[in-house]
Every structure is written in structure tokens, then in C-alpha cells.
Short mmCIF file of C-alpha atoms in Angstrom, two decimals:
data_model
loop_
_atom_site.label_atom_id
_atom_site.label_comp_id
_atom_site.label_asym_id
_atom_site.label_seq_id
_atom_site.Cartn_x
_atom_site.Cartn_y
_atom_site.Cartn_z
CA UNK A 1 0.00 0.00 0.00
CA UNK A 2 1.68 3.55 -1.12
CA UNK A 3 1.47 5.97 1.57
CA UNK A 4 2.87 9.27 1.42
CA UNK A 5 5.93 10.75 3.85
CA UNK A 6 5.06 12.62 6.38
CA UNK A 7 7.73 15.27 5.48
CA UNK A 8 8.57 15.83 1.68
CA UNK A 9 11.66 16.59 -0.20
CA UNK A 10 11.45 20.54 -0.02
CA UNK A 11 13.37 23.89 -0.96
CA UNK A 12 13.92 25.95 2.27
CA UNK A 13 10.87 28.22 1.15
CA UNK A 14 8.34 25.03 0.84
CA UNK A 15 8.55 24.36 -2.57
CA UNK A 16 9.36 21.80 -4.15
CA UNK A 17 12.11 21.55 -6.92
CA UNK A 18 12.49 18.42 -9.10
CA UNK A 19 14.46 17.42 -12.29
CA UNK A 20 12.41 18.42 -15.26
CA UNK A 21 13.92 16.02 -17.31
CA UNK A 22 12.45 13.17 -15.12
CA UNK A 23 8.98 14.91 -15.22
CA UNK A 24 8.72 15.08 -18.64
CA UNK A 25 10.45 11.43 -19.18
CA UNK A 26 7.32 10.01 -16.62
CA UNK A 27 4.09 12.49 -18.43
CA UNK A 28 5.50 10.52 -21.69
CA UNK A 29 4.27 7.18 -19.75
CA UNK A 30 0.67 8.91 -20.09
CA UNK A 31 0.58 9.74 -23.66
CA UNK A 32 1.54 6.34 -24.04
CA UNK A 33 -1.51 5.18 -22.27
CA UNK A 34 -3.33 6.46 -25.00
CA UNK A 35 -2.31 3.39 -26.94
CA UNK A 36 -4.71 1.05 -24.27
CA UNK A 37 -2.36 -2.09 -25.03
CA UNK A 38 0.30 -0.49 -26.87
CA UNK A 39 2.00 1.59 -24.21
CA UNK A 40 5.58 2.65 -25.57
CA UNK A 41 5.18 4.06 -29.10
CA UNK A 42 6.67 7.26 -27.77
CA UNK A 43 9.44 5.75 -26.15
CA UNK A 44 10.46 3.95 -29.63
CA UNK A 45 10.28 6.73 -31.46
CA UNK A 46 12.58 8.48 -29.41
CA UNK A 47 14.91 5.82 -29.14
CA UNK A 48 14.63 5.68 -33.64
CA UNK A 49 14.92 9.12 -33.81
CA UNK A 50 18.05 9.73 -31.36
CA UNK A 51 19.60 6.74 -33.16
CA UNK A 52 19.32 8.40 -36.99
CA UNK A 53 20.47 11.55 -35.24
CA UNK A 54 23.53 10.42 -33.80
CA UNK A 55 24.03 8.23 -37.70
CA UNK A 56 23.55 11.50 -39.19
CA UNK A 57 26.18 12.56 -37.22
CA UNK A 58 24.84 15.04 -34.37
CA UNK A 59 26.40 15.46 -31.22
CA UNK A 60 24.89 14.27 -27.86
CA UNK A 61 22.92 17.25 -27.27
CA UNK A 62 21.37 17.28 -30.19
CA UNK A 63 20.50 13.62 -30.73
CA UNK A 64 19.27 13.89 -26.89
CA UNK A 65 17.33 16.62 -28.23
CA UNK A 66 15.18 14.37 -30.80
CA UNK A 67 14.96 11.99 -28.01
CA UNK A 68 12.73 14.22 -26.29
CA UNK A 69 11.06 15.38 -29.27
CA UNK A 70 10.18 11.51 -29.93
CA UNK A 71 8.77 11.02 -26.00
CA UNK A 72 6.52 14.11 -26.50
CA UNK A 73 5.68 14.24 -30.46
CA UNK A 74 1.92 13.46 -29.88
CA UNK A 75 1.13 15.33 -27.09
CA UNK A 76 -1.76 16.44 -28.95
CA UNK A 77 -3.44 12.82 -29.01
CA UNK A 78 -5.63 12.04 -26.24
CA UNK A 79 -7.91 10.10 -27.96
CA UNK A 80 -7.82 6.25 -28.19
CA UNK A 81 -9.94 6.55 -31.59
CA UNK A 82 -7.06 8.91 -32.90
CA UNK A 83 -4.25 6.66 -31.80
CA UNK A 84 -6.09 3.89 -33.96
CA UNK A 85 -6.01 5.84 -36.94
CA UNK A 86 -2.58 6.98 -36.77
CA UNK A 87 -1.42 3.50 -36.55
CA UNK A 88 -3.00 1.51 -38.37
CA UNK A 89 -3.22 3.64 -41.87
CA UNK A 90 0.15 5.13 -43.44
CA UNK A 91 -0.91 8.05 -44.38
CA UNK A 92 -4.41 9.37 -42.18
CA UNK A 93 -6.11 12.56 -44.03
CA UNK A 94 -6.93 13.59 -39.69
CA UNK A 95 -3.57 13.66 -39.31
CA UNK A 96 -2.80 17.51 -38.99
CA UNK A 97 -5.36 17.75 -36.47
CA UNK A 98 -3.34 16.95 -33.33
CA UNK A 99 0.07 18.14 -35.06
CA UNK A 100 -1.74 21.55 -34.60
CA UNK A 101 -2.89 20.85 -31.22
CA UNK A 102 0.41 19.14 -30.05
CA UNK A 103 2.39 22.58 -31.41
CA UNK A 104 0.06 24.62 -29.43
CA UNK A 105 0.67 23.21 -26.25
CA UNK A 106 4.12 22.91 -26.30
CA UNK A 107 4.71 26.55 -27.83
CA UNK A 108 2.88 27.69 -24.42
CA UNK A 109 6.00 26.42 -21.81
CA UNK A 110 8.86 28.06 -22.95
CA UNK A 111 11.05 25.07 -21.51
CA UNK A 112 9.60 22.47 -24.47
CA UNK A 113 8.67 25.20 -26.63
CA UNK A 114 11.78 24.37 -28.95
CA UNK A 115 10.32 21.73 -29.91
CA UNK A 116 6.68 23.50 -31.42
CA UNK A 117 7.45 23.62 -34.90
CA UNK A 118 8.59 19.98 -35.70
CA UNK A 119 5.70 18.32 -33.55
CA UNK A 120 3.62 20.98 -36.02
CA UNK A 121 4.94 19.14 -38.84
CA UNK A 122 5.65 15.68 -37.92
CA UNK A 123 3.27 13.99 -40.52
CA UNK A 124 3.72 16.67 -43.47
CA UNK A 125 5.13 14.72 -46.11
CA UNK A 126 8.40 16.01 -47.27
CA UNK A 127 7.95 16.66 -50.62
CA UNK A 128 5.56 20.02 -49.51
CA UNK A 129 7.61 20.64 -46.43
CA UNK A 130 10.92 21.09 -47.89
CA UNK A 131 9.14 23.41 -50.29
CA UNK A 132 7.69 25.82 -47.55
CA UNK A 133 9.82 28.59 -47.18
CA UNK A 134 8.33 29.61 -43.36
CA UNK A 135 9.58 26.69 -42.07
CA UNK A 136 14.15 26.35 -41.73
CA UNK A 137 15.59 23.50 -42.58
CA UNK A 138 16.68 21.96 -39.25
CA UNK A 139 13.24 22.33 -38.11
CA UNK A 140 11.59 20.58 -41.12
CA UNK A 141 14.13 17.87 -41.06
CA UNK A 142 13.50 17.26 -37.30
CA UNK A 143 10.21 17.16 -38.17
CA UNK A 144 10.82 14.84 -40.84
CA UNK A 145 12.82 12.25 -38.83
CA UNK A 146 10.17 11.85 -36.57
CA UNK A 147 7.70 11.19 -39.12
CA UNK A 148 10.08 8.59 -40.79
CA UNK A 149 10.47 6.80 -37.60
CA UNK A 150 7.15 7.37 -36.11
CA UNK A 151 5.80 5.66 -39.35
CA UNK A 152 8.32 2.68 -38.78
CA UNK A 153 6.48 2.05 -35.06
CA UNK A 154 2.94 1.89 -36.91
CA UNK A 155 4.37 -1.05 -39.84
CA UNK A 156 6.67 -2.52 -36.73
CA UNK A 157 4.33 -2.59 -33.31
CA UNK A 158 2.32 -5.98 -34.27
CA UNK A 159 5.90 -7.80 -33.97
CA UNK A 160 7.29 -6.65 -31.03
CA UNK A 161 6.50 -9.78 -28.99
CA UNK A 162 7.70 -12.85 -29.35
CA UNK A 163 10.61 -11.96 -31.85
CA UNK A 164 9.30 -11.68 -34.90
CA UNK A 165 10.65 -7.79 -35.23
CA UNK A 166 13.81 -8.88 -37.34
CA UNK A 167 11.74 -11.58 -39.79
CA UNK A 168 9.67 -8.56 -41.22
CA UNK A 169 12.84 -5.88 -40.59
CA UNK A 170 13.30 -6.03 -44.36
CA UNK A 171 10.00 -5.53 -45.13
CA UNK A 172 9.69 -2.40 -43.00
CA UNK A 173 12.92 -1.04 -44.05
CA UNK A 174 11.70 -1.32 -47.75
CA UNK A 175 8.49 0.59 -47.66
CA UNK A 176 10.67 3.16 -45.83
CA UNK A 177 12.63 2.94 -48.81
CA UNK A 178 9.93 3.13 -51.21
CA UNK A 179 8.82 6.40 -50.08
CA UNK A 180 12.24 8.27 -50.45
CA UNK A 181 11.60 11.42 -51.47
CA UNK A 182 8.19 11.67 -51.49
CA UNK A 183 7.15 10.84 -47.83
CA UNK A 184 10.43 11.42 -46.49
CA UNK A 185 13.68 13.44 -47.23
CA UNK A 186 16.35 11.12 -49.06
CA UNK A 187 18.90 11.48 -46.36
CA UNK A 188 17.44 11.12 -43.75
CA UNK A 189 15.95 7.34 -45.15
CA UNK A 190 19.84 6.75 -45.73
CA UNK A 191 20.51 6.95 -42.38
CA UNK A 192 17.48 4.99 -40.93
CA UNK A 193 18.19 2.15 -43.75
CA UNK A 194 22.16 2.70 -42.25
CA UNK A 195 21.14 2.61 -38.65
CA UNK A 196 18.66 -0.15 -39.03
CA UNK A 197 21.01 -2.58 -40.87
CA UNK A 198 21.83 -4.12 -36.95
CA UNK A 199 19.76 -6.58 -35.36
CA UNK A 200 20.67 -4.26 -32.16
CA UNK A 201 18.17 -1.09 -33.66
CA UNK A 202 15.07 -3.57 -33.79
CA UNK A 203 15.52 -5.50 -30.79
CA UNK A 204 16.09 -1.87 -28.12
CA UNK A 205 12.65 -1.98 -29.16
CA UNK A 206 11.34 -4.44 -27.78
CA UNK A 207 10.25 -3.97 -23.73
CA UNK A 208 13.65 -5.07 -22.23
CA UNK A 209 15.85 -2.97 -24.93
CA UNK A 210 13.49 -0.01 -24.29
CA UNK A 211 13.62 -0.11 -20.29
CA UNK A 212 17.65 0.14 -20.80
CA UNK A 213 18.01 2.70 -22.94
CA UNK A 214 15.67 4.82 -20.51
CA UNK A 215 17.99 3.87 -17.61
CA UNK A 216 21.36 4.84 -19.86
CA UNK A 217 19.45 8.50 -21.26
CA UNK A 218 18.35 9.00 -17.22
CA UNK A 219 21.74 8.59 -16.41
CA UNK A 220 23.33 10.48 -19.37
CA UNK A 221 21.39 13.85 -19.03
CA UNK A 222 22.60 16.71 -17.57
CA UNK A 223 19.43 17.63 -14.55
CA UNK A 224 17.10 20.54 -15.31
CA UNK A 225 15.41 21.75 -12.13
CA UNK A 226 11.83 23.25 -12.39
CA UNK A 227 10.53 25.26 -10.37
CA UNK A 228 7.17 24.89 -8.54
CA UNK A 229 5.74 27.72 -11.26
CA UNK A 230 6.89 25.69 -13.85
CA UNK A 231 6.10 22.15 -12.46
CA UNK A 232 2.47 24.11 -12.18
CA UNK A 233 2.55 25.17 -15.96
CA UNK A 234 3.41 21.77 -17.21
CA UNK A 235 0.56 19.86 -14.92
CA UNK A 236 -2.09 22.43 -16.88
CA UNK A 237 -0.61 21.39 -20.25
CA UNK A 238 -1.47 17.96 -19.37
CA UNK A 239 -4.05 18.36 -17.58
CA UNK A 240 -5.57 19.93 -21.02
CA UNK A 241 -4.22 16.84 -23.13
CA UNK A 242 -6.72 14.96 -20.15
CA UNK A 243 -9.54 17.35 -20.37
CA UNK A 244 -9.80 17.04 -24.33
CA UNK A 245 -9.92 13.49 -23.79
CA UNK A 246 -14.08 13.74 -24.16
CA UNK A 247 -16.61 16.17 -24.14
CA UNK A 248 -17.67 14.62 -21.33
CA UNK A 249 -14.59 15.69 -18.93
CA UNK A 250 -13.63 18.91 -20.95
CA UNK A 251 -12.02 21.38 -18.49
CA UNK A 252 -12.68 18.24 -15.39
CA UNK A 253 -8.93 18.70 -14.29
CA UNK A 254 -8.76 22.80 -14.05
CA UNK A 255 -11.93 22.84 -12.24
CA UNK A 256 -10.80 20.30 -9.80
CA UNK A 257 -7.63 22.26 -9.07
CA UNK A 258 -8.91 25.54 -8.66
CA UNK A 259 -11.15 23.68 -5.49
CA UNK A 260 -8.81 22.42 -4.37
CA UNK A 261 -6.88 25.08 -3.76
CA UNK A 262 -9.66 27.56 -2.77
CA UNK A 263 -10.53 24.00 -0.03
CA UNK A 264 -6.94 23.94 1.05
CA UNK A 265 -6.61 28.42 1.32
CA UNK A 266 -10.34 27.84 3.29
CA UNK A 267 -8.49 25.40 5.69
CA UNK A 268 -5.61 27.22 6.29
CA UNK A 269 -3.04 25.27 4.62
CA UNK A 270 0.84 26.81 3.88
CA UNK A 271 1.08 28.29 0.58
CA UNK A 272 3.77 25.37 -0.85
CA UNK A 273 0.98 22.93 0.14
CA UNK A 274 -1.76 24.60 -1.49
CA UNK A 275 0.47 24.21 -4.55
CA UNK A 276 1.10 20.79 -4.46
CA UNK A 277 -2.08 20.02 -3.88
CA UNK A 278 -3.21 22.08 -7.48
CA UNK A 279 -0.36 20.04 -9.16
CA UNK A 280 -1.47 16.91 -7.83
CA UNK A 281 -5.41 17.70 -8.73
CA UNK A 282 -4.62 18.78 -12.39
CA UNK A 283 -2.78 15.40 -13.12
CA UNK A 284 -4.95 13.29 -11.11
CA UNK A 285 -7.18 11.85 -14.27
CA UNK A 286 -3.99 11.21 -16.38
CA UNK A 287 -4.73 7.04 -16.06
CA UNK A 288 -8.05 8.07 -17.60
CA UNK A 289 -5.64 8.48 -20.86
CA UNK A 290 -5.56 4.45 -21.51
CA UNK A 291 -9.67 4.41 -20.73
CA UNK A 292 -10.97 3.67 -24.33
CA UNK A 293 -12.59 6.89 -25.68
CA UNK A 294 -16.40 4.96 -25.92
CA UNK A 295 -16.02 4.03 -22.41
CA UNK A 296 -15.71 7.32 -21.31
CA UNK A 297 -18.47 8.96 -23.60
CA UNK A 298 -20.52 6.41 -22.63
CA UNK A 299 -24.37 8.43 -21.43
CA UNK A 300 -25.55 5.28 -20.37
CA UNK A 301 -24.43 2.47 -17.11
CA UNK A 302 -21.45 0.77 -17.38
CA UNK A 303 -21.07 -3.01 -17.16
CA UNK A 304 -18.75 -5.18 -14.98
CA UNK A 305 -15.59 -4.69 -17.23
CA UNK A 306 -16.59 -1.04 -18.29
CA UNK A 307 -16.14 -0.25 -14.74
CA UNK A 308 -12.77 -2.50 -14.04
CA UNK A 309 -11.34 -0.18 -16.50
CA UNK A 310 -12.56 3.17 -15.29
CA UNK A 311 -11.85 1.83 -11.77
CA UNK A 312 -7.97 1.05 -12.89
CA UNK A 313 -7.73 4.82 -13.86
CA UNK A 314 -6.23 6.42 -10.27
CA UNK A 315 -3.89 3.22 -10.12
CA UNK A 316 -2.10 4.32 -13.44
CA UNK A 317 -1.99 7.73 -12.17
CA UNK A 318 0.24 6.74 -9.15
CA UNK A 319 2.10 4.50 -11.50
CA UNK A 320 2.70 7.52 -13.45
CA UNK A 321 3.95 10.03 -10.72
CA UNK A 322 5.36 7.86 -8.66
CA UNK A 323 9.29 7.46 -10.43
CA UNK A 324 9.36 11.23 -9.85
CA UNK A 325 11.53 12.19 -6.68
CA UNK A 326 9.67 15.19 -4.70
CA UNK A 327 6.44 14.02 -6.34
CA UNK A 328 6.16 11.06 -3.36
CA UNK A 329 3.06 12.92 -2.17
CA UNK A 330 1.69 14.43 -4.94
CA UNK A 331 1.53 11.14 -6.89
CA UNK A 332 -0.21 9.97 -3.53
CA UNK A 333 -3.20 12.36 -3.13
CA UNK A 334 -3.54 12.65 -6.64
CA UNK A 335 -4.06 8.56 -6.91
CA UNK A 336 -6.82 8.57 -3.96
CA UNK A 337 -9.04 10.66 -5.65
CA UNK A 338 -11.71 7.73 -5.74
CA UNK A 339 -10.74 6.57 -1.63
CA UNK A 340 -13.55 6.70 0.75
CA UNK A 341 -13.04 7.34 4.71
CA UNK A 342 -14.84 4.20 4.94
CA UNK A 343 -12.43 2.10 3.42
CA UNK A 344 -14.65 0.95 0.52
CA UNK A 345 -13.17 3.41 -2.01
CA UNK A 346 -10.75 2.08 -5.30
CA UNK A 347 -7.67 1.46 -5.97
CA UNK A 348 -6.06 0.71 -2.87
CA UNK A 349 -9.26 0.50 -0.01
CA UNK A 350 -7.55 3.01 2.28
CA UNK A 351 -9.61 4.78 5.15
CA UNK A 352 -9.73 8.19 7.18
CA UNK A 353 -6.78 7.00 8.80
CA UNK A 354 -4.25 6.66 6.09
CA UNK A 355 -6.16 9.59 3.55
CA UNK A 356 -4.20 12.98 4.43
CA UNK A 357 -5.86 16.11 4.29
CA UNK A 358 -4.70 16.88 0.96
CA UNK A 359 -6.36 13.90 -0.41
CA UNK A 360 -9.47 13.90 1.45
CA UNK A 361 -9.62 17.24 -0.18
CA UNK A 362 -9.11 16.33 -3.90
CA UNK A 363 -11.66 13.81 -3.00
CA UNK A 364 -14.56 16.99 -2.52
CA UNK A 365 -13.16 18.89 -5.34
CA UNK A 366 -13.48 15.80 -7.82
CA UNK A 367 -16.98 14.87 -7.13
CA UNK A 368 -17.96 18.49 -6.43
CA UNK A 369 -16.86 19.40 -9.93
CA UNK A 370 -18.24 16.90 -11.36
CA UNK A 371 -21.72 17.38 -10.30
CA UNK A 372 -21.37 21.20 -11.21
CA UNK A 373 -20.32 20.76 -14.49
CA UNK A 374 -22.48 20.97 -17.55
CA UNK A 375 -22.18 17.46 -19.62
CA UNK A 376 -23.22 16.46 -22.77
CA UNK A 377 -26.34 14.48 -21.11
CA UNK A 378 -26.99 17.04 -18.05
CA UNK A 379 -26.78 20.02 -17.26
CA UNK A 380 -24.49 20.52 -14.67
CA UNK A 381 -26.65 20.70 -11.02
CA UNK A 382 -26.85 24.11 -9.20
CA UNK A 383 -25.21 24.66 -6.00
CA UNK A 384 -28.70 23.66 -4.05
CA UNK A 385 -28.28 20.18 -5.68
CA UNK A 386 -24.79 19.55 -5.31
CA UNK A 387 -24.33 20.36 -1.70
CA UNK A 388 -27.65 18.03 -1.02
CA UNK A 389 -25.93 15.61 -3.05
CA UNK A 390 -22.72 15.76 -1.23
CA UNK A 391 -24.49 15.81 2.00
CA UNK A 392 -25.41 12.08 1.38
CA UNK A 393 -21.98 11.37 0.58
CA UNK A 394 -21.00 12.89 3.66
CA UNK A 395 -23.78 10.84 5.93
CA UNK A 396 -22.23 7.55 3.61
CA UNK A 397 -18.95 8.26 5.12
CA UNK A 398 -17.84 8.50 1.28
CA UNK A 399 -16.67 11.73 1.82
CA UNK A 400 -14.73 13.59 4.88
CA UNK A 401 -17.58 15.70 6.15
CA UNK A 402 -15.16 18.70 8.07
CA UNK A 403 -13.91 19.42 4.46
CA UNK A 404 -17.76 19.60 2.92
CA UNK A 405 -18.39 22.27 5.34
CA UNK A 406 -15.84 24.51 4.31
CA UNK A 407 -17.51 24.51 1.05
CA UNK A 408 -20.88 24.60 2.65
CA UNK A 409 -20.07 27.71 4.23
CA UNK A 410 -19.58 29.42 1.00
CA UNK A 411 -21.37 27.52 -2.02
CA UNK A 412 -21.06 31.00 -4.41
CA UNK A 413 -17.33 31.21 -3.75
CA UNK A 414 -16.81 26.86 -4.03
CA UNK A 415 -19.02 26.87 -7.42
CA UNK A 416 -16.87 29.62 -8.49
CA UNK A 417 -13.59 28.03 -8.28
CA UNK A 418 -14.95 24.61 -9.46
CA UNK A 419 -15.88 25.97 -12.70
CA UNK A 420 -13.41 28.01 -14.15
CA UNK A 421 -12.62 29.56 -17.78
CA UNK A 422 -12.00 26.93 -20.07
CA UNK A 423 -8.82 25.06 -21.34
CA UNK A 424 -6.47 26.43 -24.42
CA UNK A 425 -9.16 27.23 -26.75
#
């Protein structure tokens, strides 16, 4: 059972500082959720891309560089009906759609914001890209790579297990080859077909090559410490990629951390906590990422193993946060979102005794905001109905009732925060 320290790893002002490098390597586990069964097509094309780079002949930095832009090139996919198109057909006419969405996000935190323009462009064919004079020439051929090897994952991911990856190697490499020029810049298929000569390039793909090469690029990279603004701006980013999931959870995540923090200011809590505790509510739904899109959307009841699925959501939160050192309670409160003071909660069964304050907290602002918000089959209740609501939680001992009554006290104010202005547009 995870349980959070009592005292976390702190600046002397109460904030928290962690290696941004390490939070962005463990957010990449979520967009890889979005592939339900498939959970690592970032990760290989990263580890493609940084291997043409250094082929090419780039330095370290550089070749880390497309690293990266492999973990995060679809940030802008949150849906699992997107994910299928984009790997199962070639070419997919949708394609642009979260290229656009994927450049916006990144372009709005400055520290990934290098890497905009290529996501933009990562399934632009390079026959028109070359020819667009807006976009330079290291940018389109970053751009470029990734497409070349992200296109590689979608022929190579149904051989992965078991082996088979170097019998249909060949076959891979030629359709690669047939689309020289056309698809994909000539030199830059030269050095895949170059790279991807050695057994060694297929089989780093496979689950044991890829957990290596994570461990050797962890311990290869110089640290980049964020600061508790920035860890806040990159949590909103993703909490967006979350919120977009669905119509029926658009803008879920901010809503749930501005309660939360207007719950934890109510109560009294230090400032550093209060912004923990907004981190840890927008990125508590990132598990919801591997939760097939007609689950979610779903108006009607779910069945036995609609629910296992939901129910396995918080679990791959935690999973996700956990790896992050300083995030050891954050991952915590944001994974017992769906815990009950009564024990009877998911995914661990913990009660009053082991749920701190923080969590207990995010526990109101979740269901709170949920019952406020407008959905595509409601209308989201007024304040009337979702303090009687909560009320029966409370009497249920499914909720703590001390932190109800801070938002009892002032419904206006707590409806205010739940529902704030919406995501990126």
C-alpha cells in the first residue's frame, strides 16, 4: 500500500524543486496510455529518432534533443480513436489535427517550446515541407525524422513480442525505402536504412531494450530543475491533453484544481501545500488516458468490465507520478481521488486513517466538480443540488464531512472556483 511521507523533499521556502527532465520522461508514460495495449510508441520513437540523429552525425545534445522530441511528439493525441487511426493507416487525411494541437501546447511552456514547430509538422510529407519557405531547414528535417520513424512504429508494433521484429525488418525497411523522397527526405531514409542494418536497432525496441536505454538517457542527461511555477505550468498542459480526452470531462482537471486550492486556502493550509495540492489535482485523471474513448463517452451504465477499467484509472496515475523524486506525495493524493473514509473506495481501499488532508480534499473537489459541471447528457446541477448531493456522501462516510463544510459555508465562492474559464481554446 503507497502511503505518502510525512515530510517531503522541499526547498527551504516550501517548494518543491524536481528534475524536469524526469517529469517530462514520466508524463511521456501517459501519452503512451493512450495506446490502451500499446504503451511505448513514444518511447520507440525516441529511441529511432536519437539513433538516426547520432548516424547522421549530431552530437549528444542534439541527438538527446530528438529523443525528447520523440517522447513528447503526440502530445496532442488524447484520444484512443485517434491513436487507432494513426497507426493503423500510413498516411491518415486527420492527421494535422493533433500536429496543430500538439504545437500549441508545447509553444505555451517556454522550456519544451523548442520543440513546437517539428511536432507541427511531424506527418507533413516532405515533398511540400521542404518546399515551404516559413519553415528552416533543421526544423523541417527534425520534423521529418520523426515522421520517418514514427511511421516505422505503426508497420513494426504488431511484432514486437515474441521476436518476430527482425523476420519482417526487411519488409519495414523497404516501404521506408519506397517512399524516399516523397514521404520522407532522401537522407534522412539513408541513415534509418544505415542505422537499421543491426539486429541491435530492432531489438532496443522491444520492452527489455526499451527499459535500458531509458535507464542509460536517465543517467546520461545533464538535470534541469523546475521550479514549482513551472512544475504548475506543465501539470495544466497535461491536464488539457486529459480534459480534451471527451466532451464529457472537458475542463474536469482545471476545475478540480482551482477547489482544491480555494478547499486547502479555506483550511488554512501553507502556501507550498496549497500548490502541491493544485499540481497533484490537475494530473490526477492522467490514467483516464488508456480508458478507451467509448467508455468514457458512454451516457448510459457501465457493465462489470466497463467499470474494471474506469476503476484502474487512479492506479495508473500513481504509476505515473510515482518514479518522480519530490512528487512522493503528490503522486499519492492525486491517486486517492476515488478513496472513501470508509475504506470501501478504489484502488487501494484506504480509510480516514491513512487519507491525508490533501487527499481527502481532492476527494470533494473531484466529485464536487463533477456534479457542477455541464455534460453532454446534463446540465451541470446548481449549487442547491450539489451540496444536497454531497451531504449524502458525507452521511455515507464517502466523503470527509469537516472538508464539505468549508464549502458549505460558502457555495457562491466553491461553485466559483470549481468551474473556471476553459482550457487552451
Amino acid at each position: 500500500m503507497p502511503v505518502a511521507p510525512a515530510t517531503p523533499a522541499t526547498a527551504a521556502d516550501g517548494s518543491i524543486r524536481v528534475d524536469l527532465r524526469e517529469v517530462i520522461q514520466a508524463l511521456s508514460d501517459a501519452l503512451d496510455l493512450v495506446g490502451i495495449d500499446d504503451v511505448a510508441h513514444g518511447k520507440r520513437v525516441g529511441i529511432m529518432a536519437c539513433h538516426c540523429a547520432r548516424t547522421l552525425g549530431q552530437d549528444r545534445q542534439q541527438a538527446g534533443f530528438m529523443f525528447d522530441l520523440g517522447l513528447l511528439h503526440d502530445i496532442g493525441v488524447s484520444s484512443t480513436r485517434t491513436h487507432q487511426h494513426l497507426v493503423n493507416e500510413f498516411d491518415w487525411a486527420g492527421s494535422q489535427q493533433h500536429c496543430i494541437t500538439g504545437a500549441r501546447l508545447l509553444a505555451s511552456f517556454s522550456p519544451l517550446a523548442a520543440m513546437a514547430e517539428p511536432v507541427r509538422y511531424h506527418h507533413t510529407q516532405w515533398e511540400i515541407l521542404h518546399a515551404m519557405p516559413a519553415v528552416p531547414t533543421h526544423i523541417a528535417e527534425q520534423a521529418n525524422l520523426i515522421y520517418l520513424v514514427d511511421r516505422v512504429d505503426a508497420l513494426a508494433a504488431p511484432y514486437y513480442q515474441g521476436g518476430e521484429i527482425l523476420v519482417h525488418a526487411a519488409a519495414i525497411r523497404q516501404q521506408i525505402e519506397q517512399r524516399r523522397g516523397g514521404h520522407f527526405a532522401p537522407h534522412l531514409v539513408d541513415a534509418f536504412l544505415r542505422a537499421s542494418q543491426a539486429e541491435a536497432f530492432w531489438l532496443q525496441l522491444e520492452a527489455r531494450g526499451i527499459a535500458g536505454v531509458l535507464q542509460d538517457m536517465r543517467e546520461l542527461h545533464q538535470p534541469c530543475t523546475a521550479s514549482t511555477t513551472q512544475l504548475k505550468q506543465l501539470a495544466t498542459l497535461f491536464s488539457c491533453i486529459v480534459d480534451a480526452k471527451s466532451p464529457f470531462t472537458a475542463h474536469h482537471s482545471l476545475g478540480v484544481a482551482g477547489l482544491s486550492r480555494w478547499l486547502a486556502e479555506k483550511m488554512g493550509l501553507p502556501a507550498p501545500r496549497c500548490e502541491q495540492l493544485e499540481i497533484a489535482a490537475l494530473l490526477h485523471d492522467l490514467g483516464k488516458l488508456r480508458v478507451p474513448d467509448e467508455i468514457l463517452e458512454k451516457p448510459a451504465g457501465l457493465d462489470a468490465r466497463e467499470r474494471s477499467l474506469i476503476n484502474a484509472h487512479s492506479f495508473e496515475t500513481y504509476q505515473i507520478l510515482r518514479h518522480i523524486h519530490g512528487f512522493e506525495e503528490i503522486a499519492c493524493w492525486a491517486a486517492y481521488h476515488h478513496e472513501e473514509p470508509d475504506g470501501h473506495g478504489y484502488p487501494f481501499h484506504l480509510g480516514t486513517a491513512s487519507l491525508s488532508v490533501e487527499a481527502r480534499i481532492l476527494r470533494v473537489a473531484d466529485i464536487f466538480q463533477a456534479l457542477a459541471q455541464d455534460r453532454p447528457y446534463r446540465t451541470g446541477l446548481s449549487a442547491a443540488e450539489v451540496l444536497a448531493t454531497l451531504q449524502r456522501f458525507a452521511e455515507q462516510q464517502r466523503i470527509d464531512p469537516a472538508i464539505l463544510a468549508l464549502a458549505a459555508d460558502d457555495m457562491d465562492g466553491a461553485m466559483a472556483a470549481a468551474l473556471p474559464a476553459a482550457c487552451l481554446a
